[in-house]
JSON list of C-alpha atoms and ligand atoms in Angstrom, two decimals:
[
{"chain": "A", "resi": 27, "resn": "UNK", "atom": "CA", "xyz": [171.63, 148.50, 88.26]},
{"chain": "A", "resi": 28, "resn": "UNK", "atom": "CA", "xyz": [172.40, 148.10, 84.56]},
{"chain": "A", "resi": 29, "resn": "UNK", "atom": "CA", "xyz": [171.01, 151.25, 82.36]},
{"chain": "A", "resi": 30, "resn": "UNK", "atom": "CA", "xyz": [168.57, 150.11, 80.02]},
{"chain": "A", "resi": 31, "resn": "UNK", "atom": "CA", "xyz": [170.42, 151.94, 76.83]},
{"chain": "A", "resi": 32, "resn": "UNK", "atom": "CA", "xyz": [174.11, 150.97, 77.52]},
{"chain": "A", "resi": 33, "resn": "UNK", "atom": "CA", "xyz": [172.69, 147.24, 78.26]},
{"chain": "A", "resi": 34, "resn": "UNK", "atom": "CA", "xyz": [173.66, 144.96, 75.14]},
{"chain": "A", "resi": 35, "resn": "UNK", "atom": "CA", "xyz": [171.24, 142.59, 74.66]},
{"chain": "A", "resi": 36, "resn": "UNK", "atom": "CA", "xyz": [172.17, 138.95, 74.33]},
{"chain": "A", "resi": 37, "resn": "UNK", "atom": "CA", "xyz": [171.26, 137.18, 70.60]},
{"chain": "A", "resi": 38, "resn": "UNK", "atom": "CA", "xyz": [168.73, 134.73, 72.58]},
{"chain": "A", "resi": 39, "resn": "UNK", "atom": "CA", "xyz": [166.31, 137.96, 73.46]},
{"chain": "A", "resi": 40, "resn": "UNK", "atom": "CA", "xyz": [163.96, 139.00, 70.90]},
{"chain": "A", "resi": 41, "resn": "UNK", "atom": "CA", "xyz": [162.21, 142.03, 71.56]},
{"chain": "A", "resi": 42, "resn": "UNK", "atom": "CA", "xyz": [158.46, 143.01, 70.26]},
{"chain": "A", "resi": 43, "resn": "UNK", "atom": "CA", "xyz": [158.94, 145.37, 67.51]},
{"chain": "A", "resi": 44, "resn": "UNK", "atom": "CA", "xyz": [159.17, 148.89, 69.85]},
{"chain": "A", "resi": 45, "resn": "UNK", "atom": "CA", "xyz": [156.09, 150.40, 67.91]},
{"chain": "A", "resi": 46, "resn": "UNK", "atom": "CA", "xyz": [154.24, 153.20, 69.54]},
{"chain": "A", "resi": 47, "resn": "UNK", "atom": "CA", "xyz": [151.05, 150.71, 69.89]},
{"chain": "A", "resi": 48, "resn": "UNK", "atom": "CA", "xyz": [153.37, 148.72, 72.49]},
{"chain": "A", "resi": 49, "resn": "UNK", "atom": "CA", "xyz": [154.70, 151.90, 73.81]},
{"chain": "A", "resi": 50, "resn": "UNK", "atom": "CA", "xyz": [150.99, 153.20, 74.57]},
{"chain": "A", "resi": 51, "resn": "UNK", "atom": "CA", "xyz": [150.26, 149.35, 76.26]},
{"chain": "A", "resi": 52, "resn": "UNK", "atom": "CA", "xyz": [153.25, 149.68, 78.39]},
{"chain": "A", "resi": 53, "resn": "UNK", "atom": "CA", "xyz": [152.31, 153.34, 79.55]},
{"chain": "A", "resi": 54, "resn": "UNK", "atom": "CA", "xyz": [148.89, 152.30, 80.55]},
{"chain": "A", "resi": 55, "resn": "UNK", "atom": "CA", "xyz": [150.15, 148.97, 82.08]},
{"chain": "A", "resi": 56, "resn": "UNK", "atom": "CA", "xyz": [153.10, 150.65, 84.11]},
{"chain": "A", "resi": 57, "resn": "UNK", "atom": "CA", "xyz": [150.89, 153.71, 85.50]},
{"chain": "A", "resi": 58, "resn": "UNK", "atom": "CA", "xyz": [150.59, 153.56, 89.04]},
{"chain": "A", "resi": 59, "resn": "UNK", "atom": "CA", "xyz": [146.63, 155.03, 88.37]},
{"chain": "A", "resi": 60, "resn": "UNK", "atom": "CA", "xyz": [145.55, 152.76, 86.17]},
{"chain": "A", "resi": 61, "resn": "UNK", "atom": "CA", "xyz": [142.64, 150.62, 87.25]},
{"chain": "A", "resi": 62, "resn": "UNK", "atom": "CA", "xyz": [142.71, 146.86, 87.33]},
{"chain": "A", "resi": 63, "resn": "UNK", "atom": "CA", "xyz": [140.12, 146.69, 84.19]},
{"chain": "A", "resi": 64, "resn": "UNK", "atom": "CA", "xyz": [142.49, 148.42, 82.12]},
{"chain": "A", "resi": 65, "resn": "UNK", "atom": "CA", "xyz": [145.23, 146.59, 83.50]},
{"chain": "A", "resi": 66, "resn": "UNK", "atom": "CA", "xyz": [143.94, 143.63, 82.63]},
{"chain": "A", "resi": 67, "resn": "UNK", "atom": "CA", "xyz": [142.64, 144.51, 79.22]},
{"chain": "A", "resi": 68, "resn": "UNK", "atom": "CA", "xyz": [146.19, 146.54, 78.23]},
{"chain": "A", "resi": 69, "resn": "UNK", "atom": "CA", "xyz": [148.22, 143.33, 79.57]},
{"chain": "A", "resi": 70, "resn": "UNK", "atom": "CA", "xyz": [146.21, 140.73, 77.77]},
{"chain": "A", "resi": 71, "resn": "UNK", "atom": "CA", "xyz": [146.36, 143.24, 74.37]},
{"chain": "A", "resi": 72, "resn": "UNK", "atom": "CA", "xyz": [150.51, 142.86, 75.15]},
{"chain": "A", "resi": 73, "resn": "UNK", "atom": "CA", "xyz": [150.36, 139.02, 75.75]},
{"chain": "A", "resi": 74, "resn": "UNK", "atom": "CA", "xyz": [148.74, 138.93, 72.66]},
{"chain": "A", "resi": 75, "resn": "UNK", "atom": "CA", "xyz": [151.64, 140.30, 70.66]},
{"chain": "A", "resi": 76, "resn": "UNK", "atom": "CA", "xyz": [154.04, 137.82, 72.96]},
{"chain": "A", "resi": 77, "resn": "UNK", "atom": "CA", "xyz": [152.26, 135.17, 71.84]},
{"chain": "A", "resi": 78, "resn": "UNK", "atom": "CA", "xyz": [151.92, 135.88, 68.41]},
{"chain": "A", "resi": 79, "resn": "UNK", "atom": "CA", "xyz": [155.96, 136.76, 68.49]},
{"chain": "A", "resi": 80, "resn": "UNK", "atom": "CA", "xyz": [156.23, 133.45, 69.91]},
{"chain": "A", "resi": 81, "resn": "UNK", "atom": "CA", "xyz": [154.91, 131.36, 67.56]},
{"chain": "A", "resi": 82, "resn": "UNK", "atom": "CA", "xyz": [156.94, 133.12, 65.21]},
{"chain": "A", "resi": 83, "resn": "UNK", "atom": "CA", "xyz": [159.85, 131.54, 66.65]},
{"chain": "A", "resi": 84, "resn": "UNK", "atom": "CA", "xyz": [158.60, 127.82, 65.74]},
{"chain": "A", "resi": 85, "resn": "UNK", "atom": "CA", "xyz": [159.97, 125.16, 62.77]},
{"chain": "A", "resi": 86, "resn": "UNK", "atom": "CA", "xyz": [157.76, 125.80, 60.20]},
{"chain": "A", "resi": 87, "resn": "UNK", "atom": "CA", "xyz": [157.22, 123.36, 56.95]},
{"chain": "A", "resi": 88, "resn": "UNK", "atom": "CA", "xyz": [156.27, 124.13, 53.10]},
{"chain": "A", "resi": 89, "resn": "UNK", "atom": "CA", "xyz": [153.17, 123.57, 52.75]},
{"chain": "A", "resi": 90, "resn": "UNK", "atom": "CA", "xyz": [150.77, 124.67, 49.71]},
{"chain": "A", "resi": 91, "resn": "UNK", "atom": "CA", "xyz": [147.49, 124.78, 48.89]},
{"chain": "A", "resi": 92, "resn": "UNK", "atom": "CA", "xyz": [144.73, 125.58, 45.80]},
{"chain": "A", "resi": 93, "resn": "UNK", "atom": "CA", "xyz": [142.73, 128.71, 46.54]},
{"chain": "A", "resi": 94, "resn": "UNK", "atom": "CA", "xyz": [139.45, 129.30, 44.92]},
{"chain": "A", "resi": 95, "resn": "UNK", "atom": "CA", "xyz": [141.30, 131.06, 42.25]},
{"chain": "A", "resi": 96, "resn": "UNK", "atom": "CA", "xyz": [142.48, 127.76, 41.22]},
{"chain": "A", "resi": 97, "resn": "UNK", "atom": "CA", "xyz": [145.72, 129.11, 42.04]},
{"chain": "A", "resi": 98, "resn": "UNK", "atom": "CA", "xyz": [148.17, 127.83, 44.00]},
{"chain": "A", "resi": 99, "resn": "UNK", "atom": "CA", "xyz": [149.54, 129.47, 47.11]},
{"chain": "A", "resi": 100, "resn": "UNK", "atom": "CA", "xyz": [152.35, 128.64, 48.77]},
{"chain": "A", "resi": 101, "resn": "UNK", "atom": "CA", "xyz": [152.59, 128.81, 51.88]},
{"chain": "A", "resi": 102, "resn": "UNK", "atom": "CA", "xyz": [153.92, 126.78, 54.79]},
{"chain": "A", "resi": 103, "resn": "UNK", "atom": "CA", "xyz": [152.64, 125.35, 58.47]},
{"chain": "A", "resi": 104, "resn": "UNK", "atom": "CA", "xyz": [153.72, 124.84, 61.39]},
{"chain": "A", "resi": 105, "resn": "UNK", "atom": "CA", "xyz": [156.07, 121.68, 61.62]},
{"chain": "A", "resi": 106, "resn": "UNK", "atom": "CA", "xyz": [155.48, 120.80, 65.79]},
{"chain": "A", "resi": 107, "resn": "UNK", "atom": "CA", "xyz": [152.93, 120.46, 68.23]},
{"chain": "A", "resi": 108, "resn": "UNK", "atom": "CA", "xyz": [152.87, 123.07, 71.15]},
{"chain": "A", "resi": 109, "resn": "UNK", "atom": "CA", "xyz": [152.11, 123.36, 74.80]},
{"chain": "A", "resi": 110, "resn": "UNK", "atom": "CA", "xyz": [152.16, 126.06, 77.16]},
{"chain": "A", "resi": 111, "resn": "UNK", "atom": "CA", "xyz": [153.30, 126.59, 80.71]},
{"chain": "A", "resi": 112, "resn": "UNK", "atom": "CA", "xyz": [152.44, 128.55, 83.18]},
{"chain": "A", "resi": 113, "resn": "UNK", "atom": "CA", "xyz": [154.75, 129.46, 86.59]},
{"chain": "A", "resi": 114, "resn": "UNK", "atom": "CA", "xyz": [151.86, 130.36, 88.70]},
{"chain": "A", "resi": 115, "resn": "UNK", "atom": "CA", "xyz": [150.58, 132.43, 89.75]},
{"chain": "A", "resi": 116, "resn": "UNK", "atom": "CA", "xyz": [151.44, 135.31, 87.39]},
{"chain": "A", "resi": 117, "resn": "UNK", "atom": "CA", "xyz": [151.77, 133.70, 84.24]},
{"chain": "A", "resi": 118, "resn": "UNK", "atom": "CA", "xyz": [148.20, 132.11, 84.55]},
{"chain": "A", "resi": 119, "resn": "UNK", "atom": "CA", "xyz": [147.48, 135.75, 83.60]},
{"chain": "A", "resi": 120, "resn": "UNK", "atom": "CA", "xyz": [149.16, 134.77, 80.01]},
{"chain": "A", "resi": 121, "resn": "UNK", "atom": "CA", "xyz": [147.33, 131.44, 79.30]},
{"chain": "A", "resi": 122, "resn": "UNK", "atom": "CA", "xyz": [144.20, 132.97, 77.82]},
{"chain": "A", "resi": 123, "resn": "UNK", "atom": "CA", "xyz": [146.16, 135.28, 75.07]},
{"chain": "A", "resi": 124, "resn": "UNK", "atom": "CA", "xyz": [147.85, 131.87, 74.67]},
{"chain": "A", "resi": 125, "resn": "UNK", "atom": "CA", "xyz": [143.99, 130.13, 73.70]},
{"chain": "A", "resi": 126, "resn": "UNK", "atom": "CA", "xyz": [142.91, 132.80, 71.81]},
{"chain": "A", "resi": 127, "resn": "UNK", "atom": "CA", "xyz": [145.89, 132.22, 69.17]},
{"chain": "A", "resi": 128, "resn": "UNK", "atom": "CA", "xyz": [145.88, 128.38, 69.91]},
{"chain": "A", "resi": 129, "resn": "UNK", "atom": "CA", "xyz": [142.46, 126.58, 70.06]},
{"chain": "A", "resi": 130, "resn": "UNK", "atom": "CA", "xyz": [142.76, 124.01, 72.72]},
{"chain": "A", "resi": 131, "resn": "UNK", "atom": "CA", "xyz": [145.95, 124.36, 73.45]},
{"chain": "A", "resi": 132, "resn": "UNK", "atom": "CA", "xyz": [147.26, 122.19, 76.44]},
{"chain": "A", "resi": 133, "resn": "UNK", "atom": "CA", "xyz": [148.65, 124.00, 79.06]},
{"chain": "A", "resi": 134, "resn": "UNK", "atom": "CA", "xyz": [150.59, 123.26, 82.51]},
{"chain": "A", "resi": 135, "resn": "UNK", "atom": "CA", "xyz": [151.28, 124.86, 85.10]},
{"chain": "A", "resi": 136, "resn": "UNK", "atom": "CA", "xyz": [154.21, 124.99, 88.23]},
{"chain": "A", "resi": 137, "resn": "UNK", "atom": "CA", "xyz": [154.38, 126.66, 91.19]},
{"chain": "A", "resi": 138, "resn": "UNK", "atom": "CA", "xyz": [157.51, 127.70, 92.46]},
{"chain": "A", "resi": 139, "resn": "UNK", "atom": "CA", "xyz": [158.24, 129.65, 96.03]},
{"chain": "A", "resi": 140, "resn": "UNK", "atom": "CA", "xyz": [161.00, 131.07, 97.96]},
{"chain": "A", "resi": 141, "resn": "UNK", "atom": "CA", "xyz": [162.12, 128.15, 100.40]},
{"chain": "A", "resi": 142, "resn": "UNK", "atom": "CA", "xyz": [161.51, 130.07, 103.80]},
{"chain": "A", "resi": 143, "resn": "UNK", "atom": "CA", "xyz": [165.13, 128.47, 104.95]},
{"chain": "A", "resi": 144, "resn": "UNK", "atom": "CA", "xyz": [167.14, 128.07, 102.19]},
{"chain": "A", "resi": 145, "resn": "UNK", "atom": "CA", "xyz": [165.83, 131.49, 100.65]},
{"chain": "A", "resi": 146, "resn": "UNK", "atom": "CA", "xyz": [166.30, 129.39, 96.80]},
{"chain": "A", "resi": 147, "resn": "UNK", "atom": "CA", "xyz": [163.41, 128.73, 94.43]},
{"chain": "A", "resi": 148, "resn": "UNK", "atom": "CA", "xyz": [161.64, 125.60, 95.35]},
{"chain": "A", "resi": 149, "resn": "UNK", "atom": "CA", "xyz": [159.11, 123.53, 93.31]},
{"chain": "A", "resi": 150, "resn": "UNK", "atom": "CA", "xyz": [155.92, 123.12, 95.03]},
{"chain": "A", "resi": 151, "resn": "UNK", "atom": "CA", "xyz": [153.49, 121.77, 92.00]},
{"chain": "A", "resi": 152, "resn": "UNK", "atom": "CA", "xyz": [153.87, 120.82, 88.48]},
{"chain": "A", "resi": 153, "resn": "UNK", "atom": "CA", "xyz": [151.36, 119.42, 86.36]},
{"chain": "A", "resi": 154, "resn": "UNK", "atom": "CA", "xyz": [152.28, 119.41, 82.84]},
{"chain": "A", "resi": 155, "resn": "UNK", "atom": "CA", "xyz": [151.10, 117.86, 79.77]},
{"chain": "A", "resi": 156, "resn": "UNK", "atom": "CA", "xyz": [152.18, 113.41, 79.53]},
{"chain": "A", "resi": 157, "resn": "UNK", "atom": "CA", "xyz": [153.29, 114.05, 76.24]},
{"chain": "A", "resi": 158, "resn": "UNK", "atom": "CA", "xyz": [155.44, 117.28, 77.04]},
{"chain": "A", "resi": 159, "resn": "UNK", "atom": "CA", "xyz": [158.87, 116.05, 75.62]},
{"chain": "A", "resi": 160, "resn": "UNK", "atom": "CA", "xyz": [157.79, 115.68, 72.09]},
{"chain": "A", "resi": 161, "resn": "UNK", "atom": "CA", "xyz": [156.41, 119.27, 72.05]},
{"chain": "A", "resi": 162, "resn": "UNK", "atom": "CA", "xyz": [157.29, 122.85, 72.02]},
{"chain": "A", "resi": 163, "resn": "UNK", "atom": "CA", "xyz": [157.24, 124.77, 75.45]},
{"chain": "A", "resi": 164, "resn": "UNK", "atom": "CA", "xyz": [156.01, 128.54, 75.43]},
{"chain": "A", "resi": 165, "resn": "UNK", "atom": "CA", "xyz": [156.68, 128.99, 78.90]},
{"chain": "A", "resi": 166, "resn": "UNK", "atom": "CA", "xyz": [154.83, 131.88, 80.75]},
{"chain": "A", "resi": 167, "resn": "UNK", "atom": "CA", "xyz": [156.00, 134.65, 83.41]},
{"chain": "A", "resi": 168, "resn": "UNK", "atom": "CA", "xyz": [155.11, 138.01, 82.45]},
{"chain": "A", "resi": 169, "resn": "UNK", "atom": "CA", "xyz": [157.89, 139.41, 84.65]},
{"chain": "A", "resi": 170, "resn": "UNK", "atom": "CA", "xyz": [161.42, 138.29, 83.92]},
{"chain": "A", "resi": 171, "resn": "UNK", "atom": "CA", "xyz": [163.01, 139.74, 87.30]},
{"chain": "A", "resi": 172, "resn": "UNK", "atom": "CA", "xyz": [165.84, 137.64, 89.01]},
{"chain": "A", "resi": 173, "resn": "UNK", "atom": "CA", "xyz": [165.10, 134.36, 86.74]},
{"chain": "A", "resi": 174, "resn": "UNK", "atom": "CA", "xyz": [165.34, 132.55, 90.31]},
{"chain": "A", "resi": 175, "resn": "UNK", "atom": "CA", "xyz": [161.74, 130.99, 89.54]},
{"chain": "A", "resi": 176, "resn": "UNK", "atom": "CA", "xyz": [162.25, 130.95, 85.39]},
{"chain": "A", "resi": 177, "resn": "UNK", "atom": "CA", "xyz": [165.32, 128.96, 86.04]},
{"chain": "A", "resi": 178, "resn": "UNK", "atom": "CA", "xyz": [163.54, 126.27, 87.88]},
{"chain": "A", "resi": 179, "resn": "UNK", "atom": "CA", "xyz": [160.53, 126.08, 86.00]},
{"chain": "A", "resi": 180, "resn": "UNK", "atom": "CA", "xyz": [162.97, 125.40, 82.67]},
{"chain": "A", "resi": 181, "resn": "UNK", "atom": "CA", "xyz": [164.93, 122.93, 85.23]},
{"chain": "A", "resi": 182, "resn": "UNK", "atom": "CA", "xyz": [161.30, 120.99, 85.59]},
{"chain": "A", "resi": 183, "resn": "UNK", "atom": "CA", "xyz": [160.31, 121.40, 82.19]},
{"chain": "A", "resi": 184, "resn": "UNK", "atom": "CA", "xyz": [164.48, 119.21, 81.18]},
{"chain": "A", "resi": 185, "resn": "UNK", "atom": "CA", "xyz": [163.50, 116.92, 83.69]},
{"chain": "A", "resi": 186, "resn": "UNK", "atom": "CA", "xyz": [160.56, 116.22, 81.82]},
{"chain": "A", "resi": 187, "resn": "UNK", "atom": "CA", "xyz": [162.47, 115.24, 78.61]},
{"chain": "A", "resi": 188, "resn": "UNK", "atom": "CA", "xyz": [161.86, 118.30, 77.02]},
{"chain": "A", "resi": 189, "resn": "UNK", "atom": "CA", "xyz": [164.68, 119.61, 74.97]},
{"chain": "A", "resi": 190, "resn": "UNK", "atom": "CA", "xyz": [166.01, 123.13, 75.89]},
{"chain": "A", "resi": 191, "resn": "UNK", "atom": "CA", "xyz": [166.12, 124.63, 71.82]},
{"chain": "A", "resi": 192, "resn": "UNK", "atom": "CA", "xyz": [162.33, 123.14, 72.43]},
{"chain": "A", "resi": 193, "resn": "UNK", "atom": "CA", "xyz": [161.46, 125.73, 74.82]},
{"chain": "A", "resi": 194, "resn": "UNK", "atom": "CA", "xyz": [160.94, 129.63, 74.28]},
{"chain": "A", "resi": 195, "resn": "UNK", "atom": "CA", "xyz": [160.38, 131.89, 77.77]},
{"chain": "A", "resi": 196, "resn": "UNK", "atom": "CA", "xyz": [157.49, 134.54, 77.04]},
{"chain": "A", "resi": 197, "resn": "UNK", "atom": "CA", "xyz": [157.57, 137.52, 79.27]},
{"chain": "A", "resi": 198, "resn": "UNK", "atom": "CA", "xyz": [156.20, 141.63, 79.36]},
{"chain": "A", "resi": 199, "resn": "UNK", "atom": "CA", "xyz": [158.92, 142.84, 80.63]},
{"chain": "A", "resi": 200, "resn": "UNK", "atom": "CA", "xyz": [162.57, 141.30, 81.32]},
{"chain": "A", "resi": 201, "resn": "UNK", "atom": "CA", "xyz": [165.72, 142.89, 83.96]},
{"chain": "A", "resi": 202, "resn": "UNK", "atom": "CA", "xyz": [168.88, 142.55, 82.72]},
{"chain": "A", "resi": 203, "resn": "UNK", "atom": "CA", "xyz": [169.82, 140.66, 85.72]},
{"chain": "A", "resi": 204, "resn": "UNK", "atom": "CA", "xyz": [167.35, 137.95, 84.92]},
{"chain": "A", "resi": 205, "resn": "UNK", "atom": "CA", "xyz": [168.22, 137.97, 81.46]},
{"chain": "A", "resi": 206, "resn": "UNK", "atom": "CA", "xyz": [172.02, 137.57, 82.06]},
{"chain": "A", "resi": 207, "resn": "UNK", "atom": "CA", "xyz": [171.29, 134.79, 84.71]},
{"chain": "A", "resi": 208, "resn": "UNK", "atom": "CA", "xyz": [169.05, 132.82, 82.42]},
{"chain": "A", "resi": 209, "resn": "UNK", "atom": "CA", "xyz": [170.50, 133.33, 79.26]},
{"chain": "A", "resi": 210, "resn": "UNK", "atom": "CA", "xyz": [174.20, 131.73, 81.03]},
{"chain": "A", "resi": 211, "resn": "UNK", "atom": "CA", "xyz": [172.49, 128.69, 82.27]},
{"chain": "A", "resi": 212, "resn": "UNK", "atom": "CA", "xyz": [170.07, 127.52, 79.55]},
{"chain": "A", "resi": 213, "resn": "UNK", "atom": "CA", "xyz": [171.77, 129.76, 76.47]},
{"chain": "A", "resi": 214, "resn": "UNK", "atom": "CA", "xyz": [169.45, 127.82, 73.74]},
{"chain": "A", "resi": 215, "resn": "UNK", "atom": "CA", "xyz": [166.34, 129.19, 75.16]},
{"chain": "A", "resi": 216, "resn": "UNK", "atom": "CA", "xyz": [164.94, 132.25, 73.61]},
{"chain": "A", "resi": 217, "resn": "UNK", "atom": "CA", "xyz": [163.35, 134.47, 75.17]},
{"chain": "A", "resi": 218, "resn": "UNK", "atom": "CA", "xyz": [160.51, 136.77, 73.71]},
{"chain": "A", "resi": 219, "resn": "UNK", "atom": "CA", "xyz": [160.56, 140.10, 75.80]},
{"chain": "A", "resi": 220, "resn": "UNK", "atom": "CA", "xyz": [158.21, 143.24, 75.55]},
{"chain": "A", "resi": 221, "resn": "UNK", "atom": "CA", "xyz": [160.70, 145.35, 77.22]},
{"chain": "A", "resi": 222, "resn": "UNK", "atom": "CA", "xyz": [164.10, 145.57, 79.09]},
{"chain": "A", "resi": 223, "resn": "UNK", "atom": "CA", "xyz": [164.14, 148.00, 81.78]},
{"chain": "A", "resi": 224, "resn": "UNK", "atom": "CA", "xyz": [167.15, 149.31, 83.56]},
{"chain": "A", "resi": 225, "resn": "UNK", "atom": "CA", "xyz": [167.15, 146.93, 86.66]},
{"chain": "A", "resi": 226, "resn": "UNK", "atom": "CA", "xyz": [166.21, 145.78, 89.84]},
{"chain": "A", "resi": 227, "resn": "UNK", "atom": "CA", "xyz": [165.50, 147.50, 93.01]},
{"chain": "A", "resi": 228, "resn": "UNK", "atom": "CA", "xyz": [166.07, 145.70, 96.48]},
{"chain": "A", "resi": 229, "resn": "UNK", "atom": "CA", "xyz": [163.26, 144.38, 96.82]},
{"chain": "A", "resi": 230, "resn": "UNK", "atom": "CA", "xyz": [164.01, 142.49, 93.58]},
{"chain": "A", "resi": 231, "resn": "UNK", "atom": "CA", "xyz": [161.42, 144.04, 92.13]},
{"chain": "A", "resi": 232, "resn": "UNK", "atom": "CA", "xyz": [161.61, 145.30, 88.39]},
{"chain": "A", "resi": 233, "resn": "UNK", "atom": "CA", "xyz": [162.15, 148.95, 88.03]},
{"chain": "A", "resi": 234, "resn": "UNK", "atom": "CA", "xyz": [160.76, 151.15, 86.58]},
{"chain": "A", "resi": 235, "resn": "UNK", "atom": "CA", "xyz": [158.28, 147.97, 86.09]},
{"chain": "A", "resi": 236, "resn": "UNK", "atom": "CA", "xyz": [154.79, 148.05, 86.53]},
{"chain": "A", "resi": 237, "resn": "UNK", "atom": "CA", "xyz": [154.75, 146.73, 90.18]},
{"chain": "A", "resi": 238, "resn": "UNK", "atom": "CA", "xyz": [153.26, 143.64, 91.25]},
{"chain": "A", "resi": 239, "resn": "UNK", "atom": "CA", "xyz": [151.40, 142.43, 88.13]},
{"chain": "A", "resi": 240, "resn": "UNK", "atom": "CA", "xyz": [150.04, 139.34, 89.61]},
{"chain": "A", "resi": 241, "resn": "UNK", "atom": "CA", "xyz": [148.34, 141.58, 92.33]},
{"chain": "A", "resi": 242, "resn": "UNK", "atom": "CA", "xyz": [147.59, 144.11, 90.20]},
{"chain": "A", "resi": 243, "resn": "UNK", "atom": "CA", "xyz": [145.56, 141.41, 87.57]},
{"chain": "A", "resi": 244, "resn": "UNK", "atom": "CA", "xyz": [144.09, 139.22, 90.07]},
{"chain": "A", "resi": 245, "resn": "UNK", "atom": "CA", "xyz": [143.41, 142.41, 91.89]},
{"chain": "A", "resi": 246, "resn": "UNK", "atom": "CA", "xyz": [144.83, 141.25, 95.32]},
{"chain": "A", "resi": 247, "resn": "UNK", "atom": "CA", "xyz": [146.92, 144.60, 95.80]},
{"chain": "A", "resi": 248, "resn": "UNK", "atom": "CA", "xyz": [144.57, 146.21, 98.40]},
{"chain": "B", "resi": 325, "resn": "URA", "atom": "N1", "xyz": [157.30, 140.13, 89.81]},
{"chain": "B", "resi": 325, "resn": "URA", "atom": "C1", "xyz": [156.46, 141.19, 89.66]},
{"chain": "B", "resi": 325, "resn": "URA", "atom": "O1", "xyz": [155.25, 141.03, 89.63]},
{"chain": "B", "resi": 325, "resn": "URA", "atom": "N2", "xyz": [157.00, 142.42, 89.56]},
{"chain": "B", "resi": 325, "resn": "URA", "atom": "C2", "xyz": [158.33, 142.63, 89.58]},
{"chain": "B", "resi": 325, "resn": "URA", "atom": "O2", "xyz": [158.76, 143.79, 89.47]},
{"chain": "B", "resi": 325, "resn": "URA", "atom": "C3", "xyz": [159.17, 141.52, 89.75]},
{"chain": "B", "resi": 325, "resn": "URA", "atom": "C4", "xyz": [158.64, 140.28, 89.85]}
]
């Protein structure tokens, strides 16, 4: 298990700006006590900041306009059109943050399991937007753990003509290990992290993490 201070992030990772607003989020979201209200509302307040992050990562334009002043401003606008997608079933949790910022957004969606023989992600379900290659991907996972799943999702996402610099991986918070896996295989893909913790346990579960955070949103932990 990497430690989290010695770990050298790779250029493609940009982290949320390590304020002590995100640092109270992530306490509330990791505590073991917290209830699943809070859960919810403290992970959607961080999702929000992903998003927000994420968008900053898009081709803008110029662009200006007269103000009531009858002064110009100039400004600029976004150059693309977006979609998001969701690897079920945790990163449904992210596709609301992703409407609030972006009003009728489309969004897809892809399921991706364990195969019980093979032990390798497998695609179960995909449904993504027709017009997916000729937009920007902010793909959804809020926990960035092996990359087993990420990596397949972005595998669906090329095999639906979108380009991989067209793509930018949201998650809460991100393992080295998945990091280093991802970052080697698709190394144009950014990815827009809340965190890095130190590693995995083996269970392949983030530590020190926040747990299950699909169970503990959806509330199917008990
Ligand atoms: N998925 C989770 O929900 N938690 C982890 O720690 C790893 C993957």
């Amino acid at each position: 298990m990497s430690s989290s201070n010695a770990y050298e992030l790779p250029p493609q990772v940009k982290l949320l700006q390590p304020t002590s607003q995100l640092k109270g989020l992530m306490t509330i979201i990791r505590s073991k006590t917290t209830s699943r209200g809070d859960f919810i509302f403290y992970a959607d307040r961080i999702i929000r900041l992903l998003v927000e992050e994420g968008l900053n990562h898009l081709p803008v334009i110029d662009k200006a306009v007269d103000t009531p002043t009858g002064v110009q401003y100039n400004g600029l606008a976004f150059e693309g059109r977006i979609c998001g997608v969701s690897i079920m079933r945790a990163g449904e949790a992210m596709e609301q943050g992703l409407r609030d910022c972006c009003r009728s957004v489309r969004i897809g969606k892809i399921l991706i399991q364990r195969d019980e023989e093979t032990h390798l992600p497998k695609l179960f379900y995909a449904k993504l937007p027709n017009d997916i290659a000729s937009r920007y991907c902010l793909l959804l996972d809020p926990m960035l753990a092996t990359g087993g799943s990420a990596m397949k999702a972005v595998e669906v996402l090329l095999d639906n003509g979108v380009p991989e610099d067209h793509i930018i991986f949201l998650n809460l918070i991100a393992a080295p290990e998945g990091i280093n896996a991802f970052v080697q295989r698709f190394p144009k893909i950014k990815i827009v992290a809340g965190e890095v913790d130190a590693g995995l346990d083996e269970n392949k579960y983030i530590v020190p993490g926040c747990g299950d955070f699909g169970c503990r949103y959806f509330g199917t932990d008990d």
